[in-house]
Structure formats: structure tokens, C-alpha cells
Amino acid sequence: MDKETLEAAFEAGQDRMIEKWKEFLSFPSISADAAHASDCVNCATWLCDHLATIGVQSRLLETATKPVVFGELPGAADAPTVLFYGHYDVQPVDPPEAWVSPPFEPEWRDNRMYARGAQDNKGQVFYVIKALEALIASGVELPNIKIFIEGEEECGSDSLAAQLEEWKDLIAADVLMVCDTGTQIPGTGCITMGLRGIVHFTATLTGSKYDLHSGVHGGKAPNPAVAMARLIATLHDDEGHVLVDGFYDGVVEPTAEERRLANEVPFDAAAYESETGVEPAGGELAFTPAERIGFRPCLDLNGIHSGYGGAGGKTIIPSVATAKISARLVAGQDLGAVLESIVKHLQRHAPPALHLDISDQAVGGPGLRLDIDSPILQKAKTILRELTGKDALLYWEGASIPIVASLQRVSGGEPLLVGFGHEEDNIHAPNESFSIEQFRSGFIYVGMLLSSF
Ligand SMILES: [Zn+2]
């Protein structure tokens, strides 16, 4: 289907799409909150039924936690298979009082849909489904299509990753299509070329049995707060380079072309500072911000707690100090091995008089780096150029979509990550929204892509 036909289909169907989209958004499918478990199941069931109404055979796949909505639409016998991945679960809404309209009562204001999940990921899932509906109705020839929409992405997809092997034949595909990303510049198409993986854990340093009087014990008892500060300080040098042995193991240098493309995405340091309130001065200063995010792993302290933080003074030597630590790792790195290296480093540098305990160790999905020369990427670039009138940007993302690398491995599908999110959509924050223009762009992109195989 060409661009003009899809535009006309969108104009004609827009009002009905918005009504159905509102229904989808009205389920409080918050995966992290056990109180919403049945809302997640109800949302999955609704989605499954909705897919059936547009002509896609669908069912729920049971998992240890939230069901997966799985749909199939057979294409021509020799056609390739496209597996579409998305998620119907959403982030919690806190703080509820910050929402202008209630998060699960979708509201249409100034050509934007306001609701939790309006963009991430229900909005982006829904333009895919609506484009597919238009294609099916038109009778155009399509590839084999498989739809896999999960319900635990926002809490890490852990149990799902473990279960994927069971569905190896069911999800086998040539292309793995994901629309859970955004564009760096509104109005310009953007293809996500990489994702980082994540590991995290808690480190606790314990000294005395109880907080000690700093006059009686100061200078005599070891201080866990000071020791934790010193221990954390051993992790990086002054240039932001990580000093843990083995931390950079497996990192693959970008090619000159990848580096050039990554640095071609405009980055405005002043705009970054005015938005976040801080200069982009963290991490390995030897690399540009795009290279630091896209091609380098990083090690962060997410929180540090010890002793007294209330009003006035309290002269103690705290008995315990806690640090929450995470690392974002790149494709090629062994997440478990790097996590072990960090733990060993802390054990080696912790003072012997205190007890170091490591807990809550978590290993997420691995990093991902895609091939800049692949045919499917060229196809997406051509479509995005036709859609926007500009060359698409290639972007190596610093964040993670936990399941993508595992889905790639098990399904055999080559990932293609194109989404239409913007910074202003406020995903994971109050007043999340998605504009009609973004939805429309996604609809036309998906329509053009799926009819191009
Ligand atoms: Zn999200």
C-alpha cells in the first residue's frame, strides 16, 4: 500500500481508531503492582479479542506471571515472516496528584492523547494494529505476520526470557519488528541501532551492632559511611574511566562509519543542560556523549544511604552503609562475568574490619548492536525518507529493552527498531501523552513497511 492510500485510510478511520485506543488505555495494566494482576489479564484478553475482530487469529500464551497475547496472520507460502514485539503493561502512575486528568481515563487534549501508556507502549502497539487492520481490509499481499505482545516489560521480562525457548517454533521469524523507541528530532525518522544491557545489585557495609557515640568511639571504631564513600571512589578515575578489572571485557569498538553516524545525530549540550539542569559531563570524557551512550558501558551509583540525614545534627558513627549499584553494558559483554568482576573489586577494596554483603544481584537482557548494512535497515530508511522527506537518523540507544536480544536469538528474526516517541511524551512520568501526528506517522510507516515485503 502506498503512502497516499494509507493517508486516506487514516483520515477515514481516525475517529474509530481513537475510540478503540481509549478502550485499550483504560485498563490499569500496571505489571509491577500485584493489585493490578487481574487488570493485566483483562487487558490481554481485550487485546486478544480485538485482534480477532480485525482478522488476526489470536490467543493468550500462559507464563509464570502475565499472559502474552499471540496472534498469527499467514501470508503467501514463500513470503518472509515478520514477528512484531510490543508490551501491553504500563508503569505505575505515582504521584497520582500530578496528573491533569486521571491516568486510566484517557483524555484527548490539543490533539494529544493523555493516559498512562498513551505512548509506552500501548500507543505504539495500537498504530501497528490499526495499520495491519487497514492492510487486511485492503486485501494487499502481506508477509506472514506474528504478533507477540507481552505484559511484564516494565518489570524486566525476567520470567518471559526464561520461557522463550518453549515457543521457538511458534515465534520463528525473519524480521523482529519493535516499535518501542523514539526519534531524537521530531519530524525525522530514527532507527535504533543498539541497546545496552543491565546488571544491578546492593552492597552493604556493616560495622558496629548499633550506631555509636562519635565522641566515645570517633577515632577508634571504623566508620561504614566513610568506608563506603572510599569504596565507591575506587570505582572510577578522574576521567570517568571505570577501574574495575574486566569491566570493559567484550566491548567491541565501533567502526569508523558507526562512530560517524552516531555523532551525526545532533546533540545540543546547552539544550541538554537547560532541560536536565546539568552539563553532559559524566562518564568517560574521552568519548563524545553519543559514543558514551551508544558504545561504552557505564557503572553508576543509584543510591547511597548511611547514618543520620534529618534536621540538625546527630553525632554518631553509623553502624551500616548501603549502596545501590548498576551497570549498563554493551553488546558483546558477558553480563554475569562483568557483574562478578565488580563484586570482586568491592570485596578486594573493602576494609577488613567491616563486613561487606552483596545482595539483590540481577542480570537483565544483554546489549544489542545491529548491522548498518542490512537490507531490512535499508528498506526502513527508504520508507522513513519517503514519510518525512528527510534522511533517517541512526541512533545507538543507552537504555535497555530487556527481551529484544533474547527474542532475536530464539526467533532468528533480525531486529528492526523504529518508533515515534518524543521526549515531551513523558513516558514513565505523570501526564504521559502521544500526539495524533505521531500516531499517524507510525500508522503510515507500518503500513508501508508491511506491504513492502
Ligand atoms: Zn516503558
Coordinates of C-alpha atoms and ligand atoms in Angstrom, one line a residue:
M1 CA 0.0 0.0 0.0
D2 CA 1.5 3.4 -0.9
K3 CA 1.7 6.5 1.3
E4 CA -1.3 8.3 -0.2
T5 CA -3.6 5.3 0.2
L6 CA -2.5 4.9 3.8
E7 CA -3.1 8.6 4.5
A8 CA -6.6 8.3 3.1
A9 CA -7.3 5.2 5.2
F10 CA -6.1 7.1 8.2
E11 CA -8.3 10.1 7.6
A12 CA -11.3 7.8 7.1
G13 CA -10.7 5.6 10.1
Q14 CA -9.2 8.1 12.6
D15 CA -12.2 8.7 14.9
R16 CA -12.9 5.0 15.3
M17 CA -9.2 4.3 16.0
I18 CA -9.2 6.9 18.7
E19 CA -12.3 5.4 20.4
K20 CA -10.8 1.9 20.4
W21 CA -7.4 3.2 21.5
K22 CA -9.1 4.8 24.5
E23 CA -10.6 1.5 25.5
F24 CA -7.2 -0.2 25.4
L25 CA -5.7 2.6 27.5
S26 CA -8.4 2.4 30.2
F27 CA -7.1 -0.9 31.6
P28 CA -4.7 -0.1 34.5
S29 CA -2.3 -2.9 33.4
I30 CA 0.5 -2.0 35.9
S31 CA 2.7 -5.1 35.9
A32 CA 4.8 -4.1 38.9
D33 CA 1.8 -3.9 41.2
A34 CA 0.3 -7.3 42.3
A35 CA -3.0 -5.5 43.0
H36 CA -3.4 -4.9 39.2
A37 CA -2.8 -8.6 38.2
S38 CA -6.3 -9.1 37.1
D39 CA -6.3 -5.8 35.2
C40 CA -3.3 -7.1 33.2
V41 CA -5.2 -10.3 32.3
N42 CA -8.3 -8.3 31.4
C43 CA -6.2 -6.0 29.1
A44 CA -4.6 -9.0 27.4
T45 CA -8.0 -10.6 26.9
W46 CA -9.4 -7.4 25.4
L47 CA -6.4 -7.1 23.1
C48 CA -6.7 -10.8 22.0
D49 CA -10.4 -10.3 21.2
H50 CA -9.6 -7.0 19.3
L51 CA -7.0 -8.8 17.1
A52 CA -9.6 -11.4 16.3
T53 CA -12.1 -8.7 15.1
I54 CA -9.5 -7.3 12.6
G55 CA -8.9 -10.8 11.2
V56 CA -5.8 -12.0 13.2
Q57 CA -6.1 -15.4 14.9
S58 CA -5.1 -14.8 18.5
R59 CA -4.7 -16.5 21.8
L60 CA -3.1 -16.0 25.2
L61 CA 0.2 -17.8 26.0
E62 CA 0.4 -18.6 29.7
T63 CA 3.5 -17.6 31.5
A64 CA 4.6 -17.7 35.2
T65 CA 3.2 -14.2 35.5
K66 CA 1.3 -12.2 32.9
P67 CA 0.0 -13.8 29.7
V68 CA 1.4 -13.0 26.3
V69 CA -1.0 -12.0 23.5
F70 CA 0.0 -14.0 20.5
G71 CA -1.5 -13.6 17.0
E72 CA -0.9 -15.1 13.6
L73 CA -1.8 -14.0 10.1
P74 CA -0.5 -16.3 7.4
G75 CA 0.9 -14.7 4.2
A76 CA 2.0 -16.2 0.9
A77 CA 3.8 -19.5 1.2
D78 CA 7.2 -18.2 0.2
A79 CA 6.8 -14.8 2.0
P80 CA 9.1 -13.9 4.9
T81 CA 7.8 -13.8 8.4
V82 CA 7.6 -10.6 10.5
L83 CA 7.4 -11.0 14.2
F84 CA 6.0 -7.9 15.9
Y85 CA 7.0 -7.4 19.6
G86 CA 5.3 -5.0 21.9
H87 CA 4.0 -4.8 25.5
Y88 CA 0.6 -4.0 27.0
D89 CA 1.8 -3.5 30.6
V90 CA 2.5 0.0 31.8
Q91 CA 4.5 1.8 34.5
P92 CA 2.9 2.8 37.9
V93 CA 1.3 6.3 37.9
D94 CA 2.9 7.9 41.0
P95 CA 2.4 10.6 42.0
P96 CA -1.3 10.4 41.1
E97 CA -2.0 14.1 42.1
A98 CA 0.4 15.3 39.4
W99 CA -1.9 14.1 36.6
V100 CA -4.1 16.7 35.0
S101 CA -6.6 14.0 34.0
P102 CA -6.8 10.5 35.6
P103 CA -4.2 8.2 34.1
F104 CA -6.7 5.5 33.2
E105 CA -9.4 7.8 31.9
P106 CA -7.8 8.7 28.6
E107 CA -8.4 12.3 27.6
W108 CA -7.9 14.0 24.2
R109 CA -6.5 17.5 24.6
D110 CA -4.8 19.6 21.9
N111 CA -4.5 16.7 19.5
R112 CA -2.8 14.6 22.1
M113 CA -4.0 11.5 24.0
Y114 CA -3.3 11.7 27.7
A115 CA -3.1 8.5 29.7
R116 CA -0.6 6.1 31.2
G117 CA 0.6 4.0 28.3
A118 CA -0.6 6.6 25.7
Q119 CA 2.9 6.2 24.1
D120 CA 4.8 3.5 26.1
N121 CA 3.9 1.1 24.6
K122 CA 0.1 0.9 24.1
G123 CA 0.0 3.9 21.7
Q124 CA 2.8 2.4 19.5
V125 CA 1.3 -1.1 19.7
F126 CA -2.0 0.3 18.6
Y127 CA -0.9 2.1 15.4
V128 CA 0.7 -1.2 14.4
I129 CA -2.6 -3.0 14.9
K130 CA -4.6 -0.3 13.1
A131 CA -2.2 -0.3 10.2
L132 CA -2.5 -4.0 10.0
E133 CA -6.3 -3.7 10.0
A134 CA -6.2 -1.3 7.1
L135 CA -3.9 -3.6 5.2
I136 CA -6.0 -6.7 5.8
A137 CA -9.2 -4.8 4.7
S138 CA -7.5 -3.6 1.5
G139 CA -6.6 -7.2 0.5
V140 CA -3.0 -6.3 -0.2
E141 CA -0.4 -9.1 -0.2
L142 CA 1.3 -9.4 3.1
P143 CA 4.2 -11.3 4.7
N144 CA 3.5 -13.9 7.3
I145 CA 2.8 -11.9 10.4
K146 CA 3.2 -13.0 14.0
I147 CA 2.3 -10.8 16.9
F148 CA 3.8 -11.2 20.4
I149 CA 2.7 -8.6 23.0
E150 CA 3.9 -9.3 26.5
G151 CA 2.8 -8.0 29.9
E152 CA 5.9 -7.7 32.0
E153 CA 8.3 -5.5 30.1
E154 CA 8.1 -2.7 32.7
C155 CA 9.4 -5.1 35.3
G156 CA 12.2 -6.7 33.3
S157 CA 10.5 -9.6 31.3
D158 CA 12.5 -12.0 33.6
S159 CA 10.3 -15.0 33.6
L160 CA 9.4 -14.5 29.9
A161 CA 13.1 -14.6 28.8
A162 CA 13.4 -18.0 30.6
Q163 CA 10.3 -19.4 28.7
L164 CA 11.1 -18.2 25.2
E165 CA 12.8 -21.5 24.1
E166 CA 9.4 -23.3 24.6
W167 CA 8.0 -21.1 21.8
K168 CA 10.9 -21.4 19.5
D169 CA 8.9 -22.7 16.5
L170 CA 5.9 -20.6 17.3
I171 CA 7.9 -17.3 17.1
A172 CA 10.4 -18.3 14.4
A173 CA 10.8 -15.3 12.1
D174 CA 13.0 -13.4 9.6
V175 CA 12.4 -9.9 11.0
L176 CA 11.7 -8.9 14.5
M177 CA 9.8 -5.6 14.4
V178 CA 9.8 -3.4 17.5
C179 CA 8.1 0.0 17.9
D180 CA 9.1 0.9 21.5
T181 CA 11.6 3.6 20.7
G182 CA 11.5 7.3 19.7
T183 CA 13.0 9.8 17.4
Q184 CA 15.7 12.2 18.6
I185 CA 14.3 15.0 16.4
P186 CA 10.6 15.4 15.9
G187 CA 9.7 15.1 12.2
T188 CA 12.8 13.0 11.4
G189 CA 12.7 9.2 11.3
C190 CA 15.0 7.4 13.6
I191 CA 16.2 3.8 13.6
T192 CA 17.6 2.4 16.9
M193 CA 20.8 0.5 16.2
G194 CA 21.8 -0.6 19.6
L195 CA 20.6 -1.1 23.2
R196 CA 22.6 -1.6 26.3
G197 CA 22.0 -4.5 28.8
I198 CA 21.8 -4.0 32.5
V199 CA 23.0 -5.6 35.8
H200 CA 22.4 -4.2 39.3
F201 CA 22.9 -5.1 42.9
T202 CA 23.0 -3.8 46.5
A203 CA 26.3 -3.5 48.6
T204 CA 26.0 -3.2 52.3
L205 CA 28.9 -2.4 54.7
T206 CA 28.2 -3.3 58.4
G207 CA 30.3 -2.3 61.4
S208 CA 29.2 -2.0 65.0
K209 CA 26.0 -3.6 66.3
Y210 CA 24.4 -0.2 66.8
D211 CA 25.1 3.4 66.0
L212 CA 28.0 4.6 68.2
H213 CA 28.6 7.9 70.0
S214 CA 31.1 9.8 67.9
G215 CA 32.8 11.3 71.0
V216 CA 33.3 8.0 72.7
H217 CA 34.1 6.0 69.6
G218 CA 35.3 8.5 67.0
G219 CA 38.8 7.7 66.0
K220 CA 38.5 4.2 67.5
A221 CA 35.7 2.4 65.7
P222 CA 35.7 2.1 61.9
N223 CA 33.0 4.2 60.1
P224 CA 31.0 2.4 57.4
A225 CA 29.7 5.6 55.9
V226 CA 33.3 6.9 55.3
A227 CA 34.4 3.4 54.2
M228 CA 31.5 3.2 51.7
A229 CA 32.4 6.6 50.2
R230 CA 36.0 5.5 49.8
L231 CA 35.0 2.1 48.4
I232 CA 32.7 3.8 45.8
A233 CA 35.5 6.2 44.9
T234 CA 37.7 3.3 43.9
L235 CA 35.4 2.5 41.0
H236 CA 36.3 5.4 38.6
D237 CA 39.3 7.6 37.9
D238 CA 39.1 11.3 37.5
E239 CA 38.3 11.0 33.7
G240 CA 35.3 8.8 34.3
H241 CA 37.0 5.6 33.3
V242 CA 36.0 2.5 35.3
L243 CA 38.8 1.0 37.3
V244 CA 37.3 -2.5 37.8
D245 CA 39.4 -5.3 36.3
G246 CA 37.4 -6.9 33.5
F247 CA 34.8 -4.2 33.3
Y248 CA 35.4 -3.5 29.6
D249 CA 35.9 -7.2 28.6
G250 CA 34.0 -8.0 25.4
V251 CA 33.5 -4.3 24.4
V252 CA 33.7 -4.1 20.6
E253 CA 35.0 -0.8 19.2
P254 CA 32.6 0.9 16.8
T255 CA 33.7 1.1 13.2
A256 CA 34.7 4.5 11.8
E257 CA 31.3 4.5 10.0
E258 CA 29.3 3.7 13.1
R259 CA 31.1 6.4 15.0
R260 CA 30.4 8.9 12.3
L261 CA 26.7 8.0 12.1
A262 CA 26.3 8.1 15.9
N263 CA 27.9 11.5 16.1
E264 CA 25.7 12.8 13.2
V265 CA 22.7 12.8 15.5
P266 CA 22.6 16.4 16.6
F267 CA 23.4 16.8 20.3
D268 CA 23.0 20.2 21.8
A269 CA 24.9 20.4 25.1
A270 CA 23.2 23.7 26.0
A271 CA 19.7 22.3 25.4
Y272 CA 20.6 19.2 27.4
E273 CA 21.7 21.4 30.3
S274 CA 18.6 23.6 30.2
E275 CA 16.4 20.5 30.1
T276 CA 18.1 18.5 32.8
G277 CA 19.8 21.2 34.8
V278 CA 23.3 19.7 34.4
E279 CA 26.1 19.6 31.9
P280 CA 26.7 16.3 30.0
A281 CA 29.9 16.0 32.0
G282 CA 29.6 12.4 33.4
G283 CA 31.2 9.2 32.2
E284 CA 34.3 8.7 30.1
L285 CA 35.2 12.2 29.0
A286 CA 37.5 10.8 26.3
F287 CA 34.4 10.0 24.2
T288 CA 31.5 12.1 22.9
P289 CA 28.1 11.9 24.6
A290 CA 26.8 9.8 21.7
E291 CA 29.7 7.4 21.9
R292 CA 29.5 7.1 25.7
I293 CA 25.8 6.2 25.5
G294 CA 26.0 4.0 22.4
F295 CA 29.2 2.1 22.5
R296 CA 30.6 2.3 26.1
P297 CA 29.5 0.5 29.2
C298 CA 28.9 2.6 32.4
L299 CA 28.9 2.0 36.1
D300 CA 26.6 4.0 38.3
L301 CA 25.8 4.6 41.9
N302 CA 22.0 4.7 42.1
G303 CA 21.7 5.5 45.8
I304 CA 23.8 5.6 48.9
H305 CA 22.5 5.7 52.4
S306 CA 24.0 5.7 55.9
G307 CA 23.5 7.3 59.3
Y308 CA 21.5 10.4 60.1
G309 CA 20.0 12.7 57.4
G310 CA 17.3 14.5 59.4
A311 CA 17.2 18.0 60.8
G312 CA 20.1 19.4 62.9
G313 CA 23.0 17.2 63.9
K314 CA 23.3 13.7 65.4
T315 CA 26.8 12.9 66.3
I316 CA 27.1 9.2 65.6
I317 CA 29.3 6.6 63.9
P318 CA 26.6 4.8 61.8
S319 CA 26.6 1.0 62.1
V320 CA 25.7 0.4 58.4
A321 CA 26.0 1.9 54.9
T322 CA 24.2 0.8 51.8
A323 CA 24.9 1.4 48.1
K324 CA 22.7 0.6 45.1
I325 CA 24.9 0.0 42.1
S326 CA 24.0 -0.6 38.4
A327 CA 26.0 -1.1 35.2
R328 CA 24.8 -0.6 31.6
L329 CA 26.7 -3.0 29.4
V330 CA 27.1 -3.1 25.6
A331 CA 26.7 -5.9 23.1
G332 CA 29.5 -8.5 23.2
Q333 CA 29.9 -8.3 27.0
D334 CA 29.1 -11.2 29.3
L335 CA 26.7 -9.6 31.9
G336 CA 27.2 -12.2 34.6
A337 CA 31.0 -12.1 34.3
V338 CA 31.1 -8.3 34.5
L339 CA 28.8 -8.3 37.5
E340 CA 31.2 -10.8 39.2
S341 CA 34.2 -8.5 38.4
I342 CA 32.5 -5.6 40.1
V343 CA 31.7 -7.6 43.1
K344 CA 35.3 -8.9 43.3
H345 CA 36.6 -5.4 43.1
L346 CA 34.5 -4.3 46.0
Q347 CA 35.5 -7.3 48.1
R348 CA 39.2 -6.6 47.4
H349 CA 38.9 -2.9 48.4
A350 CA 36.5 -3.2 51.4
P351 CA 38.2 -2.6 54.8
P352 CA 38.7 -5.9 56.6
A353 CA 37.3 -4.5 59.9
L354 CA 33.9 -4.1 58.3
H355 CA 31.6 -6.8 56.8
L356 CA 30.7 -6.4 53.1
D357 CA 27.5 -8.1 51.9
I358 CA 26.3 -8.2 48.3
S359 CA 22.6 -8.9 47.7
D360 CA 19.8 -8.4 45.1
Q361 CA 22.1 -9.3 42.2
A362 CA 20.1 -9.0 39.0
V363 CA 21.2 -9.7 35.4
G364 CA 18.9 -8.3 32.7
G365 CA 18.9 -8.8 29.0
P366 CA 22.2 -8.4 27.1
G367 CA 23.1 -5.5 24.9
L368 CA 22.3 -5.3 21.2
R369 CA 24.2 -3.8 18.2
L370 CA 22.7 -4.1 14.7
D371 CA 24.3 -4.2 11.3
I372 CA 24.4 -0.9 9.5
D373 CA 24.5 -2.6 6.1
S374 CA 21.5 -5.0 6.5
P375 CA 18.8 -5.0 3.7
I376 CA 15.9 -4.6 6.2
L377 CA 17.6 -1.5 7.6
Q378 CA 17.9 0.0 4.1
K379 CA 14.2 -0.8 3.5
A380 CA 13.2 1.1 6.7
K381 CA 15.5 4.0 5.7
T382 CA 13.8 4.3 2.3
I383 CA 10.3 4.3 3.8
L384 CA 11.2 6.9 6.5
R385 CA 12.7 9.1 3.9
E386 CA 9.5 9.0 1.9
L387 CA 7.4 9.5 5.0
T388 CA 9.3 12.5 6.4
G389 CA 11.2 13.9 3.4
K390 CA 14.5 13.7 5.4
D391 CA 17.2 11.1 5.9
A392 CA 16.6 8.9 8.9
L393 CA 19.0 9.1 11.8
L394 CA 20.7 6.0 13.2
Y395 CA 20.8 6.0 17.0
W396 CA 22.7 3.8 19.4
E397 CA 20.5 3.9 22.5
G398 CA 21.8 3.8 26.0
A399 CA 18.8 2.2 27.6
S400 CA 17.5 -1.3 27.5
I401 CA 14.5 -3.2 26.2
P402 CA 15.3 -6.4 28.1
I403 CA 13.7 -9.0 25.9
V404 CA 14.9 -7.9 22.5
A405 CA 18.3 -9.7 22.4
S406 CA 16.7 -12.9 23.7
L407 CA 13.9 -12.7 21.1
Q408 CA 16.4 -12.1 18.4
R409 CA 18.3 -15.2 19.5
V410 CA 15.3 -17.5 19.8
S411 CA 13.2 -16.4 16.9
G412 CA 16.1 -15.9 14.5
G413 CA 14.5 -12.6 13.4
E414 CA 16.7 -9.6 12.6
P415 CA 15.6 -6.7 14.9
L416 CA 14.2 -3.5 13.3
L417 CA 13.6 -0.9 15.9
V418 CA 11.7 2.2 14.7
G419 CA 9.4 4.2 17.0
F420 CA 7.8 7.6 17.0
G421 CA 8.2 8.6 20.7
H422 CA 9.4 12.1 21.6
E423 CA 10.9 13.4 24.9
E424 CA 7.8 15.5 25.5
D425 CA 5.6 12.3 25.7
N426 CA 6.6 12.0 29.4
I427 CA 6.8 8.2 29.4
H428 CA 7.2 6.7 32.9
A429 CA 6.1 10.2 34.3
P430 CA 2.8 11.9 35.1
N431 CA 0.8 13.2 32.1
E432 CA 2.1 10.7 29.6
S433 CA 0.8 11.5 26.1
F434 CA 1.1 10.8 22.4
S435 CA 0.0 13.1 19.6
I436 CA -2.2 12.3 16.6
E437 CA 0.7 13.2 14.3
Q438 CA 3.0 10.6 16.0
F439 CA 0.3 8.0 15.8
R440 CA -0.4 8.8 12.2
S441 CA 3.3 8.6 11.3
G442 CA 3.6 5.2 13.0
F443 CA 0.5 4.0 11.2
I444 CA 1.8 5.0 7.7
Y445 CA 5.3 3.7 8.4
V446 CA 4.0 0.3 9.5
G447 CA 1.6 0.2 6.6
M448 CA 4.3 0.9 4.1
L449 CA 6.8 -1.4 5.7
L450 CA 4.5 -4.5 5.9
S451 CA 3.3 -4.1 2.3
S452 CA 6.9 -3.8 1.1
F453 CA 7.9 -7.5 1.6
Ligands
ZN1 ZN 8.5 1.7 29.4

